[in-house]
PDB file of C-alpha atoms and ligand atoms in Angstrom:
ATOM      1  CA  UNK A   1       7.052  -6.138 -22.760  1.00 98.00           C
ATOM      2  CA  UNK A   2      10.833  -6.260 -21.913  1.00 98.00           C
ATOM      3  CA  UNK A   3      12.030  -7.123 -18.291  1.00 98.00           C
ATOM      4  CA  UNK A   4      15.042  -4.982 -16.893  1.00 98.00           C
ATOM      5  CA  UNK A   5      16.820  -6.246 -14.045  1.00 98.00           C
ATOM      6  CA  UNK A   6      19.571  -3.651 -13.961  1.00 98.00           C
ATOM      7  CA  UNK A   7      19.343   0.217 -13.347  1.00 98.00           C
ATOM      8  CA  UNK A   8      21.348   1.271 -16.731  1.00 98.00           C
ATOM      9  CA  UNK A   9      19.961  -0.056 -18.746  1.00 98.00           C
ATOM     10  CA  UNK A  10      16.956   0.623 -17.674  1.00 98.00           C
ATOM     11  CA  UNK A  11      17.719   4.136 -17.431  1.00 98.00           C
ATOM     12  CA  UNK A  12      18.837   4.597 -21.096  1.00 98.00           C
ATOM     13  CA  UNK A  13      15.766   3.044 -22.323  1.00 98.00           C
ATOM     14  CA  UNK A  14      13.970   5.347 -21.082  1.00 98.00           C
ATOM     15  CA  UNK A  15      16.141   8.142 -21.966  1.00 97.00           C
ATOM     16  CA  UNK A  16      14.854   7.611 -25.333  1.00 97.00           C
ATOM     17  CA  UNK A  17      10.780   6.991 -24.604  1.00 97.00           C
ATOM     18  CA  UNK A  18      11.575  10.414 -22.700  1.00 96.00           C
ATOM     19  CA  UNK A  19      13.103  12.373 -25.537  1.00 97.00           C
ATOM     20  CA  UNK A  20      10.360  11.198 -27.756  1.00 97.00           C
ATOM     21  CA  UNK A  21       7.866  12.984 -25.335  1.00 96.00           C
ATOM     22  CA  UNK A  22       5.922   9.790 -23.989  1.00 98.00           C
ATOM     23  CA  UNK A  23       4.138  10.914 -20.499  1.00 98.00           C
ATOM     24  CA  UNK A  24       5.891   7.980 -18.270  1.00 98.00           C
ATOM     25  CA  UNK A  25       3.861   5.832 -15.796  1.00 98.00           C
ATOM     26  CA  UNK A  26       5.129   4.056 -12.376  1.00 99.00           C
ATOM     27  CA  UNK A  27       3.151   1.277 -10.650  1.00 99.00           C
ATOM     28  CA  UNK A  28       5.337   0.383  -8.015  1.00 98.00           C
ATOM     29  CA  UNK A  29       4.348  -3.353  -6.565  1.00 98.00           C
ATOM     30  CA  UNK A  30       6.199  -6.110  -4.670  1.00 98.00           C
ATOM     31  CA  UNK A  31       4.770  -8.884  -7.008  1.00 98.00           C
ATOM     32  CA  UNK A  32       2.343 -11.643  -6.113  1.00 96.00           C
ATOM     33  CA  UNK A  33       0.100  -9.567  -8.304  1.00 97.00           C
ATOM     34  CA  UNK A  34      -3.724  -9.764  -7.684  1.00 97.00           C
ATOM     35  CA  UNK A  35      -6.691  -7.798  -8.875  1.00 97.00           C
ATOM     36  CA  UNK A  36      -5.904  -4.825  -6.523  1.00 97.00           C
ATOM     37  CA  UNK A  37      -2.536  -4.348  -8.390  1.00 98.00           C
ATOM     38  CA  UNK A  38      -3.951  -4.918 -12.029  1.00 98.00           C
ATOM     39  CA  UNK A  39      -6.236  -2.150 -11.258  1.00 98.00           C
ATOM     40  CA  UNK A  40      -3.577   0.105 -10.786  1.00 98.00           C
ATOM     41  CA  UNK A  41      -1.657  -1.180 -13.884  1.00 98.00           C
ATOM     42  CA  UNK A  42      -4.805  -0.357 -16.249  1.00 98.00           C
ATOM     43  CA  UNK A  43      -5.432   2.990 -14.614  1.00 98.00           C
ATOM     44  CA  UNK A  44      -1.772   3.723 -15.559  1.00 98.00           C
ATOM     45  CA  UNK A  45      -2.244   2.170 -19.305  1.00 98.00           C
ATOM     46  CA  UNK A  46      -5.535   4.231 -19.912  1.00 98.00           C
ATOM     47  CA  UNK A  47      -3.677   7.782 -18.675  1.00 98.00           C
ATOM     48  CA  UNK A  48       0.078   6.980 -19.547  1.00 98.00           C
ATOM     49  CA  UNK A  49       1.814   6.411 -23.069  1.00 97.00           C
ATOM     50  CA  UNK A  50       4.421   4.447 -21.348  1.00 98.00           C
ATOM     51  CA  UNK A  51       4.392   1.642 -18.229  1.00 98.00           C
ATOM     52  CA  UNK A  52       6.734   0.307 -16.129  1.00 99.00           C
ATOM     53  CA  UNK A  53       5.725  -2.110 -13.417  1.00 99.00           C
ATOM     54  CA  UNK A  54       8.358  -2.655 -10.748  1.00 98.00           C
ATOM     55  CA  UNK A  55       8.240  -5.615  -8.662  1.00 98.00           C
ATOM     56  CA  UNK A  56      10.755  -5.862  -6.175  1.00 98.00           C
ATOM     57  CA  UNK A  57      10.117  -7.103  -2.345  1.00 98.00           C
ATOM     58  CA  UNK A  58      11.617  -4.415  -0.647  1.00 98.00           C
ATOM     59  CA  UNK A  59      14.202  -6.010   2.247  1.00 97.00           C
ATOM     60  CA  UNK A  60      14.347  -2.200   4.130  1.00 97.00           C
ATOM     61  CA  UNK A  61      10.609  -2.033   4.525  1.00 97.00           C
ATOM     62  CA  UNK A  62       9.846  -5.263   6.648  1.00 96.00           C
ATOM     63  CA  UNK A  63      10.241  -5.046  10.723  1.00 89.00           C
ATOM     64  CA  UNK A  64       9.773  -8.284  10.419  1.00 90.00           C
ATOM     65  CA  UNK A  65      11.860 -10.640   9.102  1.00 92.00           C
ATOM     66  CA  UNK A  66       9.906 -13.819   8.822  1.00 92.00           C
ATOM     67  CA  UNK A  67       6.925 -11.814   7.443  1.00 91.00           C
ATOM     68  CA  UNK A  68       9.752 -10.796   4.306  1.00 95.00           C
ATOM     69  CA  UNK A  69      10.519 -14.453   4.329  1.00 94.00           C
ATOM     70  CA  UNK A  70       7.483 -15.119   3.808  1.00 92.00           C
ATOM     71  CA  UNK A  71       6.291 -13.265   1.422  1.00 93.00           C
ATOM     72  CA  UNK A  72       5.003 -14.402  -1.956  1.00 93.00           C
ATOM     73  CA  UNK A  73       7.435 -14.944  -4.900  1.00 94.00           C
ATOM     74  CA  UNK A  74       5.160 -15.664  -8.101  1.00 97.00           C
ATOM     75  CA  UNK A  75       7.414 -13.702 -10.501  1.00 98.00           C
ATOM     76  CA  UNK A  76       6.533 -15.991 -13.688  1.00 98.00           C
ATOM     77  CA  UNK A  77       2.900 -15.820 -12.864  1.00 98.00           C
ATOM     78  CA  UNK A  78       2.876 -11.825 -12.759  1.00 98.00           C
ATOM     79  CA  UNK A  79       5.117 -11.906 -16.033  1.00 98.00           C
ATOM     80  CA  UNK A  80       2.167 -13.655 -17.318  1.00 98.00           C
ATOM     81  CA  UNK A  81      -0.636 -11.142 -15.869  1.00 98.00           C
ATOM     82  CA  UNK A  82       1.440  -7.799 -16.956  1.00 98.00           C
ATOM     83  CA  UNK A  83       1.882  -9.631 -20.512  1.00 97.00           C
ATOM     84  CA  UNK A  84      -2.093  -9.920 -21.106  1.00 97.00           C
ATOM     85  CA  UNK A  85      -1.880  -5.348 -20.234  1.00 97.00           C
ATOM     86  CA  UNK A  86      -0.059  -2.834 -22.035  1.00 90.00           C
ATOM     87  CA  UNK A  87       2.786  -2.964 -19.716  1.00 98.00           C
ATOM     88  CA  UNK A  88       5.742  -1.769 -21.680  1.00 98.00           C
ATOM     89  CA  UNK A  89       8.357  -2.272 -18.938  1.00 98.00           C
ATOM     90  CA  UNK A  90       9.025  -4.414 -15.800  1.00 98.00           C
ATOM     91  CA  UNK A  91      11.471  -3.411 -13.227  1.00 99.00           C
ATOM     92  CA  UNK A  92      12.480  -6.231 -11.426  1.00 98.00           C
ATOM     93  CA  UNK A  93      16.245  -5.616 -10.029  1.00 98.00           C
ATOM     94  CA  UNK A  94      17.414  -8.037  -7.374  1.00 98.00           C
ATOM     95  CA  UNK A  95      18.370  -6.606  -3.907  1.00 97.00           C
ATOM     96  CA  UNK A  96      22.216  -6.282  -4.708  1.00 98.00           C
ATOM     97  CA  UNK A  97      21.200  -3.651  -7.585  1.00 98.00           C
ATOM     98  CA  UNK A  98      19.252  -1.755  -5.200  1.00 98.00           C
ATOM     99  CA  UNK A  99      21.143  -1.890  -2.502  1.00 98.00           C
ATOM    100  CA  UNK A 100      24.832  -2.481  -3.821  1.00 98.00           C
ATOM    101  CA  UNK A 101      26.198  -0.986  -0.584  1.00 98.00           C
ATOM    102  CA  UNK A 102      25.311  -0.485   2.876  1.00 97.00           C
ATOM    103  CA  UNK A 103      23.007   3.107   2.934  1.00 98.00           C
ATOM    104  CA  UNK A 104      22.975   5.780   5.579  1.00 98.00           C
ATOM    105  CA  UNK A 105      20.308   8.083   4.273  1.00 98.00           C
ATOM    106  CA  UNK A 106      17.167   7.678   6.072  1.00 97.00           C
ATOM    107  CA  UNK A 107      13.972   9.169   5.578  1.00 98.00           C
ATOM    108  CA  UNK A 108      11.363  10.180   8.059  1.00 98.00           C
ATOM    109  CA  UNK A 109       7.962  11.400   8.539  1.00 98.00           C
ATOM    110  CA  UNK A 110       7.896  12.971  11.304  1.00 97.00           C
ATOM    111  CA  UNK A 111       4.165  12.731  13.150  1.00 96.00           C
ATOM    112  CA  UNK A 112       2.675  11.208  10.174  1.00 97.00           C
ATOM    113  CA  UNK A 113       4.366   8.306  11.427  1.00 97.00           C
ATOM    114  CA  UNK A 114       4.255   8.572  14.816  1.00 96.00           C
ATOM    115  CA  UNK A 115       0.643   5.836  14.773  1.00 97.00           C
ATOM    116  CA  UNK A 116      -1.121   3.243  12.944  1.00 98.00           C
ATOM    117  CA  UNK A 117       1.307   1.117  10.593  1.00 98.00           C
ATOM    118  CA  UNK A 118       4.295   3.939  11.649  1.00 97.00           C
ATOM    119  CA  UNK A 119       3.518   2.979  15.351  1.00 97.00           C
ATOM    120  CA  UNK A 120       2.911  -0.961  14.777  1.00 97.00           C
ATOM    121  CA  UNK A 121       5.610  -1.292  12.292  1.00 96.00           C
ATOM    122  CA  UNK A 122       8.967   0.665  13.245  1.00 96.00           C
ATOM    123  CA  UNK A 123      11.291   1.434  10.361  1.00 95.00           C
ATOM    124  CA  UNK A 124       8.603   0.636   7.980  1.00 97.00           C
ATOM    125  CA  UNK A 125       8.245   4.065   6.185  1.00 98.00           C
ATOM    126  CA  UNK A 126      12.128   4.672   6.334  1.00 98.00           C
ATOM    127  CA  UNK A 127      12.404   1.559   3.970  1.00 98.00           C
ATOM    128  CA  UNK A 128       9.122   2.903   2.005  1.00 98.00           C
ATOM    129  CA  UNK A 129      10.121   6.399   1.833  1.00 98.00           C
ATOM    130  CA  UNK A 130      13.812   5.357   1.136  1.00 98.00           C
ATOM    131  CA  UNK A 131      12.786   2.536  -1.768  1.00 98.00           C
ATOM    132  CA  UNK A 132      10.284   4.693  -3.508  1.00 99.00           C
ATOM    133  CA  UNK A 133      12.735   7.760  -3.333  1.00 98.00           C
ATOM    134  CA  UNK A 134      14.982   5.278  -5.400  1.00 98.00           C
ATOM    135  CA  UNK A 135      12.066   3.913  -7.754  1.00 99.00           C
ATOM    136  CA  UNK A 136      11.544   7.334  -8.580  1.00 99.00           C
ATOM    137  CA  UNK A 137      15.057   8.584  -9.089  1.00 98.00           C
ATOM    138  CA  UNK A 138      15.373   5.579 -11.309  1.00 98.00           C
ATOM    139  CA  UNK A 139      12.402   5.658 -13.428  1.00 98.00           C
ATOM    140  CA  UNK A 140      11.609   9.211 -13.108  1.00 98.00           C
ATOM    141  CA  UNK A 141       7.932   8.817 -14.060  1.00 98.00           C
ATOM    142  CA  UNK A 142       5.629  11.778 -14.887  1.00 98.00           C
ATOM    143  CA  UNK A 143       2.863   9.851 -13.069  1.00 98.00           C
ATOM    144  CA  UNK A 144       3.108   7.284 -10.052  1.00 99.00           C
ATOM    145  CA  UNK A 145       0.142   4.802  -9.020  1.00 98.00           C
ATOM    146  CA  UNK A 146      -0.710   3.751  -5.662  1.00 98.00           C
ATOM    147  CA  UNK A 147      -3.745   1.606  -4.068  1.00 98.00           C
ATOM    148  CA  UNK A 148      -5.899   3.524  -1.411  1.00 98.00           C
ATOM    149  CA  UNK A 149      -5.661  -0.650   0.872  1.00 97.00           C
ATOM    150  CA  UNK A 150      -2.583   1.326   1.945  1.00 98.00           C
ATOM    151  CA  UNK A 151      -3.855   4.570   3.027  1.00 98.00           C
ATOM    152  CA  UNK A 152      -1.385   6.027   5.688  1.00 98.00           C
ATOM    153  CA  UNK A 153       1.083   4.614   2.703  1.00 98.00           C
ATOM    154  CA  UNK A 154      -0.149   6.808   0.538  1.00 98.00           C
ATOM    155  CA  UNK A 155      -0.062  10.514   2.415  1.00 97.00           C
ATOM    156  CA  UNK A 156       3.351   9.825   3.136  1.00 98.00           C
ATOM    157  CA  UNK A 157       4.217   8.991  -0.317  1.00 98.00           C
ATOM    158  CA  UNK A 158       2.440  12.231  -1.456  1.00 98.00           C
ATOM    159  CA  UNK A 159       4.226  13.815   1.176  1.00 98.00           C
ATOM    160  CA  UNK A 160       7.921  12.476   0.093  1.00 98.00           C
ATOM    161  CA  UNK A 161       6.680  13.622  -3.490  1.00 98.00           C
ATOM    162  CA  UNK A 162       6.275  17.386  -2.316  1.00 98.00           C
ATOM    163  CA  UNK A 163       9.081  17.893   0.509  1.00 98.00           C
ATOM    164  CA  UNK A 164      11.908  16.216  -2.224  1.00 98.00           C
ATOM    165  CA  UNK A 165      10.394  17.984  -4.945  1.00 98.00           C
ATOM    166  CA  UNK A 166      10.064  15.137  -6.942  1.00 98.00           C
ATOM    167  CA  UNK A 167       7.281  16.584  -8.942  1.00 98.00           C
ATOM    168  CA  UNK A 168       5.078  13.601 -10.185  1.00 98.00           C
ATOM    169  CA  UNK A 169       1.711  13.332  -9.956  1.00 98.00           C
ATOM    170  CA  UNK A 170       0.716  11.103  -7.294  1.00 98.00           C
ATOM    171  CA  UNK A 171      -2.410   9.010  -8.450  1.00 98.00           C
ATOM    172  CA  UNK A 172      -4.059   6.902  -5.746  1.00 98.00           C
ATOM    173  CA  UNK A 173      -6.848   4.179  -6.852  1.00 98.00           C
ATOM    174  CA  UNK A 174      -9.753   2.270  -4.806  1.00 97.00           C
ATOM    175  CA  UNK A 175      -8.751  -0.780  -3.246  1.00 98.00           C
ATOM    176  CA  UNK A 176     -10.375  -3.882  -4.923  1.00 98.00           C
ATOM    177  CA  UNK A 177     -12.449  -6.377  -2.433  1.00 98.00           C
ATOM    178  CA  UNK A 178     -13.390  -9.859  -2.959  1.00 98.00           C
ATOM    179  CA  UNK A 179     -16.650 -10.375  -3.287  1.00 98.00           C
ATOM    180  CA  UNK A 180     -17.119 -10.878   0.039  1.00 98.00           C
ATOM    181  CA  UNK A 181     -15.392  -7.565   0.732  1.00 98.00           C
ATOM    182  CA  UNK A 182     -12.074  -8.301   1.765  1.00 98.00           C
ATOM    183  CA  UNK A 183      -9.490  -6.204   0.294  1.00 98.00           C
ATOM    184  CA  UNK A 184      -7.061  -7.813  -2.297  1.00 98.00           C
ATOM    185  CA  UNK A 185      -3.875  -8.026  -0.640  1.00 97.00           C
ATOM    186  CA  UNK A 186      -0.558 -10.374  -1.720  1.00 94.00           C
ATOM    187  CA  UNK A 187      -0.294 -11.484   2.000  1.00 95.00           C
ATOM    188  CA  UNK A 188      -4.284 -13.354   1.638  1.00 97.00           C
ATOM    189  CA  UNK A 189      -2.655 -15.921   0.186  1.00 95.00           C
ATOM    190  CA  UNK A 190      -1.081 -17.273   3.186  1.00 95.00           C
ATOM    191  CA  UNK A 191      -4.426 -17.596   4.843  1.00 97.00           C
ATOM    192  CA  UNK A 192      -5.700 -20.810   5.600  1.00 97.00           C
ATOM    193  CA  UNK A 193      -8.569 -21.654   4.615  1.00 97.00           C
ATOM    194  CA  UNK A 194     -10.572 -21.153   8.051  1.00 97.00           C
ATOM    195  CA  UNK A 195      -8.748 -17.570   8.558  1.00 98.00           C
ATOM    196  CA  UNK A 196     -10.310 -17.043   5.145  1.00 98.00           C
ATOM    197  CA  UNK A 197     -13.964 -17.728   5.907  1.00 98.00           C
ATOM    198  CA  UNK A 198     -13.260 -14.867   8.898  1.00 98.00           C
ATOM    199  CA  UNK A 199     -11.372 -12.544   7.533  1.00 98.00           C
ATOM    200  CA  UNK A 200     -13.954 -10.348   6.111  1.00 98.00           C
ATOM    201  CA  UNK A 201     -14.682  -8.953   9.562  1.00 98.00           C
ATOM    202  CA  UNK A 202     -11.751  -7.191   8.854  1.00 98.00           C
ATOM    203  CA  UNK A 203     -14.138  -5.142   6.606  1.00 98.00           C
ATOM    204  CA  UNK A 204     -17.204  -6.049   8.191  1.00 98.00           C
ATOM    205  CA  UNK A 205     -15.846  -3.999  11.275  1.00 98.00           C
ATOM    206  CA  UNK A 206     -14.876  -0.976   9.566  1.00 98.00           C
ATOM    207  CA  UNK A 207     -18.532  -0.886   8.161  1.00 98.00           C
ATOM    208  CA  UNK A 208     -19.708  -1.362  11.371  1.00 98.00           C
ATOM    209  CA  UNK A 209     -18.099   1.791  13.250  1.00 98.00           C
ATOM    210  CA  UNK A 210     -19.047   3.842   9.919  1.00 98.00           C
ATOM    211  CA  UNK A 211     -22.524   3.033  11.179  1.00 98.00           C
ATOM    212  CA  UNK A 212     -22.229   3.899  14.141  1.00 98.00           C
ATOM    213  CA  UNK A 213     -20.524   7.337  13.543  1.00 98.00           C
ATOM    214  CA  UNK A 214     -23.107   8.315  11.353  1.00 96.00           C
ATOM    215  CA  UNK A 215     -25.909   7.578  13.277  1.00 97.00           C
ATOM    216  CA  UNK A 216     -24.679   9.831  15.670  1.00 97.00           C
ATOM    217  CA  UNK A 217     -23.300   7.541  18.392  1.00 98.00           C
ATOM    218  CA  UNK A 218     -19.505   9.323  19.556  1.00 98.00           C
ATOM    219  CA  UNK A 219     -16.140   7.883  18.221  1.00 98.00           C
ATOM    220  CA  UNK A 220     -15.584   6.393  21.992  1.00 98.00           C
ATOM    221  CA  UNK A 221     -18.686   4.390  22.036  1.00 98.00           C
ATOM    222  CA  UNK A 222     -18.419   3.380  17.958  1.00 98.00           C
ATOM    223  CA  UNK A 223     -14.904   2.301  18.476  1.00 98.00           C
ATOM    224  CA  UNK A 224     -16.250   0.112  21.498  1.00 98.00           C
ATOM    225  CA  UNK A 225     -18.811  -1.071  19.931  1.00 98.00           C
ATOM    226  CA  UNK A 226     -16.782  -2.381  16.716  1.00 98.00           C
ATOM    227  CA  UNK A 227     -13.988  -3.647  18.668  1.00 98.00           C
ATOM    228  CA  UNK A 228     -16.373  -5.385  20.976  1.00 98.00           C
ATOM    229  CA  UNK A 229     -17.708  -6.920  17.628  1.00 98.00           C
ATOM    230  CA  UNK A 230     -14.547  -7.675  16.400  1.00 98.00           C
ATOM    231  CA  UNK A 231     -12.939  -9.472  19.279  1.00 98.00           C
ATOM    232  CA  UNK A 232     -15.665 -11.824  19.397  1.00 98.00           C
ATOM    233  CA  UNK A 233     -13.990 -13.469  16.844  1.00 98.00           C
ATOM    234  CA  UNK A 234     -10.840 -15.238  18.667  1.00 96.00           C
ATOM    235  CA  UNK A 235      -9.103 -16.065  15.709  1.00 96.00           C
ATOM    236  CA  UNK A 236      -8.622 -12.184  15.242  1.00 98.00           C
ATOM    237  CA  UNK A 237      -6.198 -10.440  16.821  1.00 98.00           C
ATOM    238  CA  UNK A 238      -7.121  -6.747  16.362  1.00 98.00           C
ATOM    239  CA  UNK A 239      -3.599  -4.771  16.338  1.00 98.00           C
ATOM    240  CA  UNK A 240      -5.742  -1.055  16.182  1.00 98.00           C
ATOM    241  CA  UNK A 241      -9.011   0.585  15.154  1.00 98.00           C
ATOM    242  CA  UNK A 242      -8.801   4.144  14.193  1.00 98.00           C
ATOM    243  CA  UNK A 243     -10.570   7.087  13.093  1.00 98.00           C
ATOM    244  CA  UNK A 244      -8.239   9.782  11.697  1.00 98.00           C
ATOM    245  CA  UNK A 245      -8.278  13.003   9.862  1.00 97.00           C
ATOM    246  CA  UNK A 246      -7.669  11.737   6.188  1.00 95.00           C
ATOM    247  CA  UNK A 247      -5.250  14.858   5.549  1.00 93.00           C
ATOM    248  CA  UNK A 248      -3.434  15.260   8.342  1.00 94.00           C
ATOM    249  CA  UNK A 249      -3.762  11.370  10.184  1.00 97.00           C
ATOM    250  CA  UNK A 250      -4.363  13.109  13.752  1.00 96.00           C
ATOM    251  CA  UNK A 251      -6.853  10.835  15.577  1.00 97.00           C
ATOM    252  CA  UNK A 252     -10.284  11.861  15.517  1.00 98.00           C
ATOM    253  CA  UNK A 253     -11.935  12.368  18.708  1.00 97.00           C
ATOM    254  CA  UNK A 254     -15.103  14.224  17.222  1.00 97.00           C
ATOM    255  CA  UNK A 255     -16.029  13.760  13.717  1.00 97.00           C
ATOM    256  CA  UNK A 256     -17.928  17.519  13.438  1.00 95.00           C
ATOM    257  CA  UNK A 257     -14.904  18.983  13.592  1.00 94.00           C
ATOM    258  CA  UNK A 258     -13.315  17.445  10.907  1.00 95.00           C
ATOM    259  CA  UNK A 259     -13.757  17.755   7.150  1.00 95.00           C
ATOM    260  CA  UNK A 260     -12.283  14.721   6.281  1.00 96.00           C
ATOM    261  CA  UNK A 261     -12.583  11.493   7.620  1.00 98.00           C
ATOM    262  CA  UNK A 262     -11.118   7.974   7.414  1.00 98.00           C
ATOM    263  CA  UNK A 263     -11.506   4.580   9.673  1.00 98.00           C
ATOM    264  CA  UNK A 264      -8.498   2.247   9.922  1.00 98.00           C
ATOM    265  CA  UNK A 265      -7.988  -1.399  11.083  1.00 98.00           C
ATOM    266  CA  UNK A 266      -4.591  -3.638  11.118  1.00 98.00           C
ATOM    267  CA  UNK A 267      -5.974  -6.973  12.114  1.00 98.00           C
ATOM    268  CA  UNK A 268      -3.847 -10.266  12.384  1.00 98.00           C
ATOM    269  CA  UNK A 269      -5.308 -13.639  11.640  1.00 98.00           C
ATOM    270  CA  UNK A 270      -2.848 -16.361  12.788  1.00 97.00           C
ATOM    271  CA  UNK A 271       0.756 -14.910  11.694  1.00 95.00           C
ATOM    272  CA  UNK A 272      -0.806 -12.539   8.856  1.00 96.00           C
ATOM    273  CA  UNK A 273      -1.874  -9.107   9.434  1.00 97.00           C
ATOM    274  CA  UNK A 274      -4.269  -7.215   6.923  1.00 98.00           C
ATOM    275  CA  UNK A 275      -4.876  -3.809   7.160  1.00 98.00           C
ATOM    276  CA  UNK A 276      -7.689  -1.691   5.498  1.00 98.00           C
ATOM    277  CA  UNK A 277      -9.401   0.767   5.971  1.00 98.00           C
ATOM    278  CA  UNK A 278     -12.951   3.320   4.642  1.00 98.00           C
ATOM    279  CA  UNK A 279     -13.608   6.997   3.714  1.00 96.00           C
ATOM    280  CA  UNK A 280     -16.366   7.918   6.410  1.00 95.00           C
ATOM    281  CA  UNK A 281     -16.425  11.008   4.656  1.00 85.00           C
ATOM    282  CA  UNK A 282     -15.307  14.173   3.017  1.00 74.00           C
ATOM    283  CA  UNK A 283     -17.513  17.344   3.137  1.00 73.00           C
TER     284      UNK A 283
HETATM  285  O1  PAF B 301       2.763  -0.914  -1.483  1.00 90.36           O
HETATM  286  C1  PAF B 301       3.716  -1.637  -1.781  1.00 90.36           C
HETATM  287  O2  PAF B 301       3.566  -2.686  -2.391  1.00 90.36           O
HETATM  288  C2  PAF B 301       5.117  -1.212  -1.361  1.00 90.36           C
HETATM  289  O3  PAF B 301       5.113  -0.601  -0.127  1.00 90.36           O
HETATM  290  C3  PAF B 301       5.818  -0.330  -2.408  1.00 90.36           C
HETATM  291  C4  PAF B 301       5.111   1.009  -2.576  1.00 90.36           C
HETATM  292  C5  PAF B 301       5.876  -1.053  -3.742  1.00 90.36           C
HETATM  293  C6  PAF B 301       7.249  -0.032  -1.967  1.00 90.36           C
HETATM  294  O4  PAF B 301       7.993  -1.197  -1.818  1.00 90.36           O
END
């Protein structure tokens, strides 16, 4: 496994893998690796003859800047994880090779991000969108991987993909839980240990108004009754509950007219916030 830290060099190496024909994989991460990520990684070793792992904590893509502060820097123990796959490559540039100069493009998504994370988290997607864009033009993968935790994430990645014509093949994989169900996520390590006893009500909720939708109850009274559920517990601070068209992210205000359905939940638990969120369905 060799570690690039610099775009050239980077490049030319695989300039060669390219011209030799190997079908290039991208999983894109921002370290503190956990199962969730891993997953991705071996999905990408099983279909890919090549890997590269980036790991870079994107600066652009946090509104907030003690929650970037804060995040997790375990580079030597995810050295050590991608060494026991078949990773071939890991990206991991600092921000003065990704950003070596102030940037004026900005990317936007127009009503895809006009709620959920887009809403709660201004910016956000411009610094996704914009990173990604770059991770792409960099690596230029035949195939990219990306985890269904982050699901509005993911459309708008697929959508970047088609509107700039980038022309990889978008692979999105099921988000891993704990056993207790809580979705993997690099920010659950800064839970205590009491916000870690509650936070599978995170999950526990989204099950909850799934019930309830299918048993016929309407999306006002499901979402009631979930967030009724939910707010019981005070160390939660539920940010939104949704239930959204997985295609085209418009709220759902009656599930029979919709093909495809998805529930979604950003929840904060002391200063972290954990979002996830559940196929109802797709018929
Ligand atoms: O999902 C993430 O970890 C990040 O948003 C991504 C896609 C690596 C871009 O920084």
């Amino acid at each position: 496994m060799q570690v690039f830290t610099e775009i050239m060099p980077l490049r030319s190496f695989l300039a060669e893998k390219k011209s030799q024909n190997f079908k290039i994989g991208l999983v894109p991460t921002m370290g503190a690796l956990h199962d969730g990520h891993l997953k991705l990684v071996e999905e990408c070793t099983k279909s890919c003859d090549f890997t590269v792992v980036s790991i870079f904590v994107n600066p652009k893509q946090f509104n907030d800047s003690a929650d970037f502060e804060n995040y997790p820097n375990l580079i030597g123990q995810d050295l050590e994880k991608l060494k026991k796959l078949d990773v071939d490559v890991v990206y991991n540039p600092e921000s003065t090779e990704m950003y070596p100069e102030e940037t004026y493009v900005t990317i936007g998504f127009g009503k895809l991000e006009k709620s959920m994370e887009g809403y709660f988290r201004p910016n956000h997607f411009g610094g996704v969108g914009l990173v990604v864009s770059k991770l792409f033009n960099i690596v230029s993968p035949d195939v990219a991987f990306f985890g269904q935790k982050d699901f509005q994430q993911l459309a708008l990645i697929r959508k970047l993909n088609a509107d700039l014509s980038f022309g990889i093949e978008i692979v999105s994989v099921p988000t891993v839980r704990e056993n207790d169900g809580l979705a993997m996520s690099s920010r659950n390590l800064r839970l205590t240990e009491e916000e870690r006893t509650v936070a599978p009500v995170i999950y526990k909720t989204l099950n909850l108004l799934k019930e309830e939708l299918l048993s016929g109850k309407t999306v006002e009274d499901s979402r009631r009754t979930a967030k009724t559920y939910i707010e019981s517990y005070r160390s939660i601070r539920l940010e939104y509950l949704e239930v959204v068209d997985s295609n085209s992210l418009a709220q759902v205000f009656s599930i029979d007219q919709h093909s495809q359905v998805s529930l979604c939940i950003a929840a904060y638990l002391g200063d972290v916030r954990l979002i996830d969120n559940l196929y109802l369905f797709s018929r």
